[in-house]
């Protein structure tokens, strides 16, 4: 124990469980692990690390541990797992969550009230880490990125001070946190807006993957004239035969279209008709509560070993669909579990007033390839296929990258326009000039970054 925070050191019984990342492919060997239970304990741990000459890597469960590429002996791993909890005020449509709260904890409160936060594909992912990286999810075409719905954050800075950041207090820090990642301090609480979801019709169509070419071409044409209330992601799926995978898709190779419509079933049915006319083998569409969005994508609920990579595309002509099919469809030999295409547009195009560092995602499509790395020998094949997909889509690549869909160490300049990156560096230098915090996607101090 250290000022209330649990400290775990190598050789102790809890060493392996406390350093384990959600991404089981990553072996983290930090100097020690600290598990503070509140903001005061976080401040004590930050002070201890600084005095001990250690850097601090903050992690909820380690969904993005791949980008850290294994923290080492110069780093204290600060796990936020004891700081859970969520509160909502349904009247003002506001939520407040702890550092390690997952989307499922928030939606358990919000969904029965007909409200939703801007969660992504997985109910299991941490709200804070997801939001600091931007946060693209099912309601993004209607309401934008999760980071731009944040109204306040409580943060322990590098000098151990607990500050409140919002539009009035610490406005530059507040700006940087919203899409600039975890380089600026330890977020101990986050407050953000919720959105009314009175009607929601969502589900998936699935066809055997022999139909990949015609389904993806039809989807590409279908998405060209959709209202912002309709979100849709298409994917090529090779589902492993694991017991916790839903029975209808277990062990199958499929082409899948998922969609969520903010509105009534009848209107959704009209919009979806061109896809239903393709006679999917599975049709799970139904009127659902907002909480169902955290499960629609069938993400794993328990830790798994994986590698992932995504791209932002400025267009998706028919030739790009052919490239996707060749890289990851039938006959490709691809070992990837999933290659998906997310339709962007709508509210993602324009920066909302008072936006944060990731002000918009003004591109046409977001891709995500994922492979399971069941043992280290599989890594070259998975990473090689992710590179192959990336190269195949290169002609339509925007040149910009989305931080949450990159899980290897990367030059973070690729995530932002140059002026945004410069400002992030200035904020980093102001709040953490000694580069104490080691984020999954680090922003270097202005002086260090040149
Ligand atoms: C199954 C799965 C599905 C996903 N789906 C989506 C999706 O639909 N949309 C999307 O945008 N992203 C998605 N992601 C990516 C996800 O948003 C990122 O991996 C995100 O970083 C996860 O946050 P975490 O806290 O769960 O992970 P962690 O690895 O614990 O944290 C990631 C990083 O966030 C920072 N951080 C976390 N907590 C704090 C804190 N309290 N204070 C300061 N910094 C902190 C740190 O820099 C840390 O390295 C998905 C990831 C997975 C594994």
Short mmCIF file of C-alpha atoms and ligand atoms in Angstrom, two decimals:
data_model
loop_
_atom_site.label_atom_id
_atom_site.label_comp_id
_atom_site.label_asym_id
_atom_site.label_seq_id
_atom_site.Cartn_x
_atom_site.Cartn_y
_atom_site.Cartn_z
CA UNK A 1 0.00 0.00 0.00
CA UNK A 2 1.15 3.57 -0.69
CA UNK A 3 -1.07 6.36 0.71
CA UNK A 4 -4.06 4.07 0.16
CA UNK A 5 -3.11 3.01 -3.37
CA UNK A 6 -2.35 -0.67 -3.83
CA UNK A 7 1.20 -1.19 -5.07
CA UNK A 8 2.18 -4.48 -6.67
CA UNK A 9 5.78 -5.39 -7.34
CA UNK A 10 7.45 -8.18 -9.28
CA UNK A 11 7.41 -11.43 -7.36
CA UNK A 12 4.17 -10.67 -5.51
CA UNK A 13 1.23 -12.99 -5.96
CA UNK A 14 -0.84 -10.41 -7.87
CA UNK A 15 1.98 -9.40 -10.20
CA UNK A 16 0.76 -11.22 -13.29
CA UNK A 17 -2.92 -10.37 -12.91
CA UNK A 18 -2.24 -6.70 -12.14
CA UNK A 19 0.04 -6.13 -15.15
CA UNK A 20 -2.05 -8.15 -17.64
CA UNK A 21 -3.54 -6.18 -20.52
CA UNK A 22 -6.95 -6.84 -22.09
CA UNK A 23 -4.99 -7.48 -25.27
CA UNK A 24 -3.43 -10.78 -24.22
CA UNK A 25 -0.86 -10.58 -27.02
CA UNK A 26 0.97 -7.85 -25.08
CA UNK A 27 3.39 -8.69 -22.28
CA UNK A 28 3.75 -5.65 -19.99
CA UNK A 29 6.76 -5.68 -17.63
CA UNK A 30 6.60 -2.34 -15.79
CA UNK A 31 8.72 -1.35 -12.81
CA UNK A 32 5.63 -1.74 -10.64
CA UNK A 33 1.85 -1.51 -10.79
CA UNK A 34 -0.22 0.96 -8.75
CA UNK A 35 -3.96 0.65 -8.24
CA UNK A 36 -5.25 3.90 -6.72
CA UNK A 37 -8.86 4.06 -5.58
CA UNK A 38 -9.52 7.80 -5.87
CA UNK A 39 -8.04 11.09 -7.08
CA UNK A 40 -6.00 11.65 -3.88
CA UNK A 41 -4.41 8.24 -4.26
CA UNK A 42 -3.71 8.98 -7.93
CA UNK A 43 -1.95 12.20 -6.88
CA UNK A 44 0.14 10.27 -4.35
CA UNK A 45 1.13 7.68 -6.97
CA UNK A 46 2.03 10.38 -9.51
CA UNK A 47 4.21 12.11 -6.88
CA UNK A 48 5.87 8.82 -5.96
CA UNK A 49 6.65 8.00 -9.60
CA UNK A 50 8.09 11.46 -10.21
CA UNK A 51 10.33 11.27 -7.16
CA UNK A 52 11.43 7.75 -8.11
CA UNK A 53 12.38 8.78 -11.64
CA UNK A 54 9.69 6.58 -13.16
CA UNK A 55 7.34 7.46 -15.98
CA UNK A 56 3.61 6.79 -15.61
CA UNK A 57 1.51 4.78 -18.07
CA UNK A 58 -2.21 5.04 -17.28
CA UNK A 59 -4.45 2.17 -18.21
CA UNK A 60 -7.97 1.08 -17.50
CA UNK A 61 -7.88 -2.50 -18.79
CA UNK A 62 -5.38 -2.23 -21.60
CA UNK A 63 -7.54 -2.46 -24.72
CA UNK A 64 -4.89 -0.33 -26.40
CA UNK A 65 -1.83 -1.92 -24.80
CA UNK A 66 -0.48 -2.75 -28.27
CA UNK A 67 0.29 0.90 -28.94
CA UNK A 68 2.43 1.02 -25.78
CA UNK A 69 4.23 -2.08 -27.06
CA UNK A 70 4.89 -3.35 -23.56
CA UNK A 71 5.75 -0.86 -20.83
CA UNK A 72 9.20 -1.50 -19.35
CA UNK A 73 11.30 -1.05 -16.24
CA UNK A 74 11.36 2.77 -16.51
CA UNK A 75 7.57 2.96 -16.12
CA UNK A 76 5.01 2.66 -13.35
CA UNK A 77 1.78 1.21 -14.65
CA UNK A 78 -1.14 3.07 -13.07
CA UNK A 79 -4.23 0.89 -13.39
CA UNK A 80 -7.49 2.77 -12.82
CA UNK A 81 -9.61 -0.37 -12.32
CA UNK A 82 -10.75 0.54 -8.79
CA UNK A 83 -12.18 3.86 -9.97
CA UNK A 84 -15.44 2.74 -11.49
CA UNK A 85 -18.94 4.09 -11.09
CA UNK A 86 -21.39 6.05 -13.19
CA UNK A 87 -24.10 8.58 -12.43
CA UNK A 88 -26.59 10.10 -14.80
CA UNK A 89 -28.95 13.04 -14.57
CA UNK A 90 -31.70 12.17 -17.01
CA UNK A 91 -33.23 15.67 -16.91
CA UNK A 92 -30.08 17.52 -17.91
CA UNK A 93 -28.93 14.52 -20.00
CA UNK A 94 -25.52 14.46 -18.36
CA UNK A 95 -23.35 11.56 -17.23
CA UNK A 96 -20.39 11.42 -14.87
CA UNK A 97 -18.14 8.37 -14.86
CA UNK A 98 -14.99 7.22 -13.09
CA UNK A 99 -11.64 6.57 -14.77
CA UNK A 100 -12.31 2.87 -15.40
CA UNK A 101 -16.03 2.86 -16.09
CA UNK A 102 -16.99 0.80 -19.12
CA UNK A 103 -19.70 1.65 -21.60
CA UNK A 104 -21.83 -1.22 -20.29
CA UNK A 105 -21.90 0.37 -16.81
CA UNK A 106 -23.13 3.65 -18.24
CA UNK A 107 -25.69 2.15 -20.61
CA UNK A 108 -27.18 0.08 -17.77
CA UNK A 109 -28.27 3.42 -16.26
CA UNK A 110 -28.95 5.45 -19.41
CA UNK A 111 -30.66 2.91 -21.63
CA UNK A 112 -33.75 2.35 -19.42
CA UNK A 113 -34.26 6.15 -19.54
CA UNK A 114 -34.14 6.11 -23.35
CA UNK A 115 -30.73 7.80 -23.32
CA UNK A 116 -27.35 6.89 -24.79
CA UNK A 117 -23.76 8.05 -24.66
CA UNK A 118 -21.68 7.98 -27.83
CA UNK A 119 -20.29 4.48 -27.30
CA UNK A 120 -18.46 2.40 -29.89
CA UNK A 121 -18.80 -1.18 -30.98
CA UNK A 122 -18.01 -2.73 -27.61
CA UNK A 123 -19.78 -2.38 -24.26
CA UNK A 124 -16.58 -3.67 -22.68
CA UNK A 125 -14.28 -0.79 -23.68
CA UNK A 126 -13.34 1.91 -21.14
CA UNK A 127 -15.18 5.21 -21.62
CA UNK A 128 -12.22 7.42 -20.72
CA UNK A 129 -9.59 5.81 -22.99
CA UNK A 130 -12.07 5.55 -25.87
CA UNK A 131 -13.12 9.19 -25.50
CA UNK A 132 -9.60 10.61 -25.11
CA UNK A 133 -8.81 9.00 -28.49
CA UNK A 134 -11.92 10.49 -30.17
CA UNK A 135 -14.58 7.82 -29.88
CA UNK A 136 -16.35 6.70 -33.05
CA UNK A 137 -19.54 4.74 -32.56
CA UNK A 138 -23.02 3.92 -33.72
CA UNK A 139 -24.48 7.40 -33.19
CA UNK A 140 -21.56 9.32 -34.70
CA UNK A 141 -23.29 10.26 -37.97
CA UNK A 142 -26.01 11.92 -35.92
CA UNK A 143 -24.08 13.29 -32.94
CA UNK A 144 -20.37 13.27 -33.85
CA UNK A 145 -17.35 11.98 -31.93
CA UNK A 146 -17.65 11.12 -28.24
CA UNK A 147 -14.80 13.50 -27.34
CA UNK A 148 -16.84 16.48 -28.51
CA UNK A 149 -19.70 15.62 -26.15
CA UNK A 150 -17.46 15.90 -23.10
CA UNK A 151 -18.37 18.83 -20.84
CA UNK A 152 -15.79 18.43 -18.10
CA UNK A 153 -12.94 16.31 -16.78
CA UNK A 154 -11.15 15.98 -13.47
CA UNK A 155 -7.45 15.46 -13.99
CA UNK A 156 -4.41 14.82 -11.82
CA UNK A 157 -1.58 16.66 -13.56
CA UNK A 158 2.13 15.80 -13.57
CA UNK A 159 2.77 17.94 -10.48
CA UNK A 160 0.16 15.95 -8.56
CA UNK A 161 -2.53 18.64 -8.58
CA UNK A 162 -6.19 17.74 -9.11
CA UNK A 163 -7.74 20.20 -11.58
CA UNK A 164 -11.12 20.56 -13.23
CA UNK A 165 -10.98 21.13 -16.96
CA UNK A 166 -13.88 22.56 -18.92
CA UNK A 167 -14.56 25.49 -21.24
CA UNK A 168 -13.96 28.00 -18.42
CA UNK A 169 -11.31 26.28 -16.27
CA UNK A 170 -8.06 25.03 -17.81
CA UNK A 171 -9.55 25.46 -21.33
CA UNK A 172 -6.39 24.41 -23.18
CA UNK A 173 -6.11 21.20 -21.17
CA UNK A 174 -9.81 20.59 -21.78
CA UNK A 175 -9.29 21.07 -25.51
CA UNK A 176 -6.29 18.70 -25.61
CA UNK A 177 -7.98 15.91 -23.67
CA UNK A 178 -10.80 15.76 -26.21
CA UNK A 179 -9.13 13.65 -28.88
CA UNK A 180 -5.50 14.37 -27.96
CA UNK A 181 -5.19 11.22 -25.85
CA UNK A 182 -3.72 10.45 -22.45
CA UNK A 183 -0.51 12.51 -22.58
CA UNK A 184 -1.67 15.33 -20.31
CA UNK A 185 -2.55 13.81 -16.94
CA UNK A 186 -4.63 11.14 -15.23
CA UNK A 187 -8.34 11.63 -15.85
CA UNK A 188 -10.13 10.62 -12.66
CA UNK A 189 -13.66 11.54 -13.77
CA UNK A 190 -15.35 12.52 -17.01
CA UNK A 191 -18.65 14.29 -17.60
CA UNK A 192 -20.42 14.23 -20.94
CA UNK A 193 -23.71 14.64 -22.70
CA UNK A 194 -26.24 11.89 -23.28
CA UNK A 195 -28.65 11.81 -26.22
CA UNK A 196 -32.31 10.82 -26.41
CA UNK A 197 -32.93 7.61 -28.29
CA UNK A 198 -36.70 7.16 -28.26
CA UNK A 199 -36.72 4.71 -31.17
CA UNK A 200 -33.93 2.45 -32.29
CA UNK A 201 -34.06 -0.29 -34.92
CA UNK A 202 -30.81 -2.19 -35.29
CA UNK A 203 -29.34 -5.51 -36.26
CA UNK A 204 -27.36 -7.29 -38.94
CA UNK A 205 -27.80 -9.09 -42.22
CA UNK A 206 -25.40 -11.91 -42.99
CA UNK A 207 -24.74 -13.90 -46.14
CA UNK A 208 -22.24 -16.71 -46.82
CA UNK A 209 -18.97 -15.08 -47.79
CA UNK A 210 -19.19 -16.49 -51.32
CA UNK A 211 -21.51 -13.50 -51.83
CA UNK A 212 -18.98 -10.95 -50.58
CA UNK A 213 -18.46 -9.21 -53.92
CA UNK A 214 -22.13 -8.55 -54.76
CA UNK A 215 -23.11 -7.68 -51.17
CA UNK A 216 -20.28 -5.18 -50.66
CA UNK A 217 -20.91 -3.56 -54.04
CA UNK A 218 -24.62 -3.28 -53.22
CA UNK A 219 -23.78 -1.83 -49.78
CA UNK A 220 -21.46 0.74 -51.35
CA UNK A 221 -24.25 1.93 -53.64
CA UNK A 222 -26.82 1.82 -50.82
CA UNK A 223 -24.86 4.09 -48.47
CA UNK A 224 -24.64 6.94 -50.97
CA UNK A 225 -27.98 8.47 -49.93
CA UNK A 226 -28.66 7.62 -46.29
CA UNK A 227 -29.97 10.03 -43.65
CA UNK A 228 -27.72 10.76 -40.65
CA UNK A 229 -30.11 8.71 -38.52
CA UNK A 230 -28.84 5.57 -40.29
CA UNK A 231 -25.40 4.25 -39.40
CA UNK A 232 -23.98 1.22 -41.12
CA UNK A 233 -20.83 -0.84 -41.08
CA UNK A 234 -20.08 -3.71 -43.52
CA UNK A 235 -17.59 -6.45 -42.82
CA UNK A 236 -16.02 -9.65 -43.99
CA UNK A 237 -16.01 -12.01 -41.01
CA UNK A 238 -14.24 -15.29 -40.41
CA UNK A 239 -15.65 -16.21 -37.05
CA UNK A 240 -13.64 -18.60 -34.86
CA UNK A 241 -15.47 -21.66 -33.51
CA UNK A 242 -15.33 -20.39 -29.90
CA UNK A 243 -18.06 -21.26 -27.39
CA UNK A 244 -18.88 -17.63 -26.44
CA UNK A 245 -19.53 -16.65 -30.08
CA UNK A 246 -23.29 -16.57 -30.86
CA UNK A 247 -24.36 -19.87 -32.37
CA UNK A 248 -25.62 -18.67 -35.78
CA UNK A 249 -22.23 -17.24 -36.74
CA UNK A 250 -19.87 -19.53 -34.80
CA UNK A 251 -17.16 -20.93 -37.08
CA UNK A 252 -18.66 -19.33 -40.19
CA UNK A 253 -17.19 -17.19 -42.97
CA UNK A 254 -19.69 -14.42 -43.76
CA UNK A 255 -20.23 -11.06 -45.33
CA UNK A 256 -22.20 -8.92 -42.90
CA UNK A 257 -23.99 -5.58 -42.96
CA UNK A 258 -24.77 -4.06 -39.58
CA UNK A 259 -26.93 -0.99 -39.16
CA UNK A 260 -28.59 1.12 -36.50
CA UNK A 261 -31.44 3.48 -37.29
CA UNK A 262 -32.53 6.26 -34.94
CA UNK A 263 -36.21 6.11 -35.74
CA UNK A 264 -39.21 3.88 -36.25
CA UNK A 265 -39.14 0.35 -37.61
CA UNK A 266 -41.30 1.17 -40.61
CA UNK A 267 -39.02 3.94 -41.89
CA UNK A 268 -35.96 1.78 -41.23
CA UNK A 269 -37.56 -1.12 -43.11
CA UNK A 270 -38.03 1.11 -46.16
CA UNK A 271 -34.41 2.23 -46.05
CA UNK A 272 -33.09 -1.30 -45.56
CA UNK A 273 -35.19 -2.85 -48.32
CA UNK A 274 -32.46 -2.93 -51.03
CA UNK A 275 -30.30 -5.02 -48.72
CA UNK A 276 -33.15 -7.25 -47.56
CA UNK A 277 -33.91 -7.88 -51.22
CA UNK A 278 -30.51 -9.59 -51.41
CA UNK A 279 -32.04 -12.33 -49.21
CA UNK A 280 -29.63 -12.51 -46.29
CA UNK A 281 -29.33 -15.85 -44.55
CA UNK A 282 -29.50 -14.09 -41.18
CA UNK A 283 -31.62 -11.04 -40.39
CA UNK A 284 -31.46 -9.98 -36.74
CA UNK A 285 -33.00 -6.51 -37.13
CA UNK A 286 -35.41 -5.57 -34.35
CA UNK A 287 -36.55 -2.67 -32.20
CA UNK A 288 -33.92 -2.60 -29.45
CA UNK A 289 -32.96 -0.47 -26.43
CA UNK A 290 -29.85 1.73 -26.69
CA UNK A 291 -27.83 -0.72 -24.57
CA UNK A 292 -28.06 -3.25 -27.44
CA UNK A 293 -25.63 -1.14 -29.49
CA UNK A 294 -22.77 -2.40 -27.32
CA UNK A 295 -23.36 -5.96 -28.53
CA UNK A 296 -24.50 -5.54 -32.15
CA UNK A 297 -20.94 -5.90 -33.45
CA UNK A 298 -20.36 -9.14 -31.50
CA UNK A 299 -17.05 -7.96 -30.03
CA UNK A 300 -15.44 -10.34 -27.53
CA UNK A 301 -16.44 -9.65 -23.94
CA UNK A 302 -13.36 -11.21 -22.34
CA UNK A 303 -9.69 -10.41 -22.93
CA UNK A 304 -8.26 -11.81 -26.19
CA UNK A 305 -4.91 -11.66 -28.03
CA UNK A 306 -5.28 -9.49 -31.12
CA UNK A 307 -3.74 -7.06 -33.57
CA UNK A 308 -5.71 -4.36 -35.36
CA UNK A 309 -5.24 -1.58 -37.84
CA UNK A 310 -7.50 0.95 -39.54
CA UNK A 311 -7.51 3.60 -42.24
CA UNK A 312 -9.51 6.72 -43.07
CA UNK A 313 -10.56 6.68 -46.72
CA UNK A 314 -11.66 9.73 -48.67
CA UNK A 315 -13.68 7.70 -51.15
CA UNK A 316 -14.79 4.16 -51.81
CA UNK A 317 -15.23 3.59 -55.54
CA UNK A 318 -16.15 0.16 -56.90
CA UNK A 319 -12.44 -0.54 -57.43
CA UNK A 320 -11.86 -0.13 -53.67
CA UNK A 321 -14.50 -2.77 -52.94
CA UNK A 322 -12.73 -5.09 -55.38
CA UNK A 323 -9.47 -4.38 -53.55
CA UNK A 324 -11.10 -5.22 -50.19
CA UNK A 325 -12.46 -8.50 -51.51
CA UNK A 326 -9.14 -9.45 -53.04
CA UNK A 327 -7.29 -8.65 -49.79
CA UNK A 328 -9.65 -10.25 -47.27
CA UNK A 329 -12.47 -12.09 -49.05
CA UNK A 330 -12.89 -15.67 -50.28
CA UNK A 331 -9.77 -16.91 -52.11
CA UNK A 332 -7.58 -14.30 -50.39
CA UNK A 333 -6.13 -16.74 -47.85
CA UNK A 334 -6.61 -13.97 -45.29
CA UNK A 335 -6.29 -15.03 -41.62
CA UNK A 336 -8.11 -11.90 -40.44
CA UNK A 337 -11.10 -12.32 -38.17
CA UNK A 338 -12.75 -9.21 -39.54
CA UNK A 339 -12.26 -6.46 -42.05
CA UNK A 340 -14.87 -3.76 -41.70
CA UNK A 341 -15.88 -0.58 -43.47
CA UNK A 342 -17.68 2.09 -41.43
CA UNK A 343 -19.67 4.78 -43.22
CA UNK A 344 -18.71 8.23 -41.90
CA UNK A 345 -20.29 11.55 -42.91
CA UNK A 346 -23.16 13.40 -41.26
CA UNK A 347 -22.21 15.11 -38.00
CA UNK A 348 -18.62 13.88 -38.33
CA UNK A 349 -17.91 16.26 -41.20
CA UNK A 350 -18.15 19.62 -39.41
CA UNK A 351 -16.37 20.58 -36.21
CA UNK A 352 -19.07 21.44 -33.63
CA UNK A 353 -18.76 24.71 -31.69
CA UNK A 354 -16.01 24.56 -29.02
CA UNK A 355 -14.70 21.26 -30.40
CA UNK A 356 -11.71 19.50 -28.89
CA UNK A 357 -8.43 18.52 -30.53
CA UNK A 358 -10.12 15.90 -32.71
CA UNK A 359 -12.70 18.31 -34.02
CA UNK A 360 -14.14 16.17 -36.83
CA UNK A 361 -13.55 13.05 -38.86
CA UNK A 362 -14.18 14.53 -42.29
CA UNK A 363 -13.53 11.45 -44.38
CA UNK A 364 -15.82 9.08 -46.22
CA UNK A 365 -15.09 5.70 -44.59
CA UNK A 366 -13.19 4.26 -41.66
CA UNK A 367 -11.77 0.75 -42.00
CA UNK A 368 -10.73 -1.69 -39.30
CA UNK A 369 -8.94 -4.99 -39.76
CA UNK A 370 -8.61 -7.33 -36.78
CA UNK A 371 -6.78 -10.63 -36.40
CA UNK A 372 -6.52 -12.98 -33.44
CA UNK A 373 -2.91 -13.65 -32.42
CA UNK A 374 -3.50 -16.92 -30.61
CA UNK A 375 0.24 -17.51 -30.29
CA UNK A 376 3.23 -15.26 -31.11
CA UNK A 377 4.02 -17.34 -34.22
CA UNK A 378 0.79 -16.06 -35.77
CA UNK A 379 1.78 -12.39 -35.45
CA UNK A 380 3.75 -12.12 -38.72
CA UNK A 381 0.86 -13.56 -40.76
CA UNK A 382 -1.74 -11.29 -39.10
CA UNK A 383 0.41 -8.16 -39.32
CA UNK A 384 1.40 -9.02 -42.89
CA UNK A 385 -2.27 -9.29 -43.87
CA UNK A 386 -3.11 -5.99 -42.14
CA UNK A 387 -0.30 -4.38 -44.19
CA UNK A 388 -1.57 -6.03 -47.35
CA UNK A 389 -5.08 -4.62 -46.76
CA UNK A 390 -3.61 -1.20 -46.04
CA UNK A 391 -1.55 -1.26 -49.24
CA UNK A 392 -4.54 -2.44 -51.27
CA UNK A 393 -6.57 0.56 -50.04
CA UNK A 394 -3.71 3.02 -50.34
CA UNK A 395 -5.07 4.76 -53.48
CA UNK A 396 -8.08 5.96 -51.45
CA UNK A 397 -6.31 6.54 -48.13
CA UNK A 398 -6.75 10.06 -46.76
CA UNK A 399 -3.23 10.19 -45.34
CA UNK A 400 -4.75 10.86 -41.90
CA UNK A 401 -5.14 8.12 -39.31
CA UNK A 402 -7.64 7.58 -36.50
CA UNK A 403 -5.83 7.04 -33.18
CA UNK A 404 -8.25 4.54 -31.67
CA UNK A 405 -7.79 2.19 -34.62
CA UNK A 406 -4.00 2.12 -34.49
CA UNK A 407 -2.54 -0.27 -31.94
CA UNK A 408 1.17 -0.15 -32.65
CA UNK A 409 3.62 2.65 -31.80
CA UNK A 410 3.02 5.35 -34.39
CA UNK A 411 4.07 8.89 -35.23
CA UNK A 412 1.12 10.74 -33.70
CA UNK A 413 1.48 13.58 -36.22
CA UNK A 414 -0.51 11.33 -38.53
CA UNK A 415 -3.63 11.85 -36.39
CA UNK A 416 -3.95 15.65 -36.60
CA UNK A 417 -3.61 18.65 -38.89
CA UNK A 418 -0.20 20.35 -38.32
CA UNK A 419 -1.62 23.33 -36.36
CA UNK A 420 -3.52 20.97 -34.06
CA UNK A 421 -0.42 18.90 -33.43
CA UNK A 422 1.59 22.05 -32.65
CA UNK A 423 -1.03 23.17 -30.14
CA UNK A 424 -1.13 19.71 -28.54
CA UNK A 425 2.65 19.90 -28.11
CA UNK A 426 2.35 23.30 -26.47
CA UNK A 427 -0.29 22.00 -24.03
CA UNK A 428 1.89 18.97 -23.30
CA UNK A 429 4.87 21.22 -22.54
CA UNK A 430 2.72 23.36 -20.24
CA UNK A 431 1.17 20.49 -18.24
CA UNK A 432 3.86 17.81 -18.43
CA UNK A 433 7.15 19.37 -19.46
CA UNK A 434 9.18 16.41 -18.11
CA UNK A 435 7.14 13.93 -20.14
CA UNK A 436 6.03 11.98 -17.08
CA UNK A 437 2.94 10.49 -18.72
CA UNK A 438 3.44 7.80 -21.31
CA UNK A 439 0.26 7.58 -23.36
CA UNK A 440 -0.57 4.84 -25.85
CA UNK A 441 -0.26 7.52 -28.54
CA UNK A 442 2.17 10.04 -27.04
CA UNK A 443 2.24 13.75 -27.78
CA UNK A 444 5.84 14.92 -27.32
CA UNK A 445 6.54 18.24 -25.60
CA UNK A 446 7.03 21.13 -28.00
CA UNK A 447 10.73 21.38 -27.12
CA UNK A 448 11.33 17.63 -27.50
CA UNK A 449 9.26 17.35 -30.65
CA UNK A 450 10.90 20.28 -32.36
C1 LIG B 1 -12.97 -4.80 -28.83
C2 LIG B 1 -12.66 -3.35 -29.12
C3 LIG B 1 -13.61 -2.55 -29.75
C4 LIG B 1 -13.35 -1.21 -30.00
N1 LIG B 1 -14.29 -0.44 -30.64
C5 LIG B 1 -14.05 0.87 -30.86
C6 LIG B 1 -15.00 1.69 -31.53
O1 LIG B 1 -16.07 1.25 -31.93
N2 LIG B 1 -14.71 3.00 -31.71
C7 LIG B 1 -13.53 3.56 -31.26
O2 LIG B 1 -13.35 4.77 -31.40
N3 LIG B 1 -12.60 2.80 -30.65
C8 LIG B 1 -12.83 1.47 -30.47
N4 LIG B 1 -11.86 0.69 -29.89
C9 LIG B 1 -10.56 1.29 -29.55
C10 LIG B 1 -10.57 1.83 -28.14
O3 LIG B 1 -11.37 2.99 -28.08
C11 LIG B 1 -9.14 2.17 -27.71
O4 LIG B 1 -8.40 0.98 -27.64
C12 LIG B 1 -9.11 2.88 -26.37
O5 LIG B 1 -7.81 3.41 -26.18
C13 LIG B 1 -9.49 1.95 -25.26
O6 LIG B 1 -9.50 2.60 -24.03
P1 LIG B 1 -9.34 1.69 -22.69
O7 LIG B 1 -9.31 2.63 -21.56
O8 LIG B 1 -10.39 0.63 -22.73
O9 LIG B 1 -7.93 1.03 -22.97
P2 LIG B 1 -6.52 1.28 -22.22
O10 LIG B 1 -5.52 0.54 -23.03
O11 LIG B 1 -6.63 0.94 -20.80
O12 LIG B 1 -6.26 2.85 -22.37
C14 LIG B 1 -5.86 3.36 -23.61
C15 LIG B 1 -5.08 4.65 -23.40
O13 LIG B 1 -5.97 5.64 -22.96
C16 LIG B 1 -5.30 6.51 -22.04
N5 LIG B 1 -6.04 6.45 -20.79
C17 LIG B 1 -6.92 5.51 -20.36
N6 LIG B 1 -7.45 5.86 -19.19
C18 LIG B 1 -6.90 7.05 -18.87
C19 LIG B 1 -7.07 7.95 -17.78
N7 LIG B 1 -7.90 7.69 -16.78
N8 LIG B 1 -6.37 9.10 -17.77
C20 LIG B 1 -5.51 9.39 -18.78
N9 LIG B 1 -5.31 8.57 -19.84
C21 LIG B 1 -6.01 7.42 -19.88
C22 LIG B 1 -3.88 6.02 -21.89
O14 LIG B 1 -3.03 6.78 -22.76
C23 LIG B 1 -3.97 4.58 -22.36
O15 LIG B 1 -2.75 4.11 -22.92
C24 LIG B 1 -12.09 -0.66 -29.64
C25 LIG B 1 -11.12 -1.46 -29.03
C26 LIG B 1 -11.38 -2.80 -28.77
C27 LIG B 1 -10.32 -3.65 -28.15
#
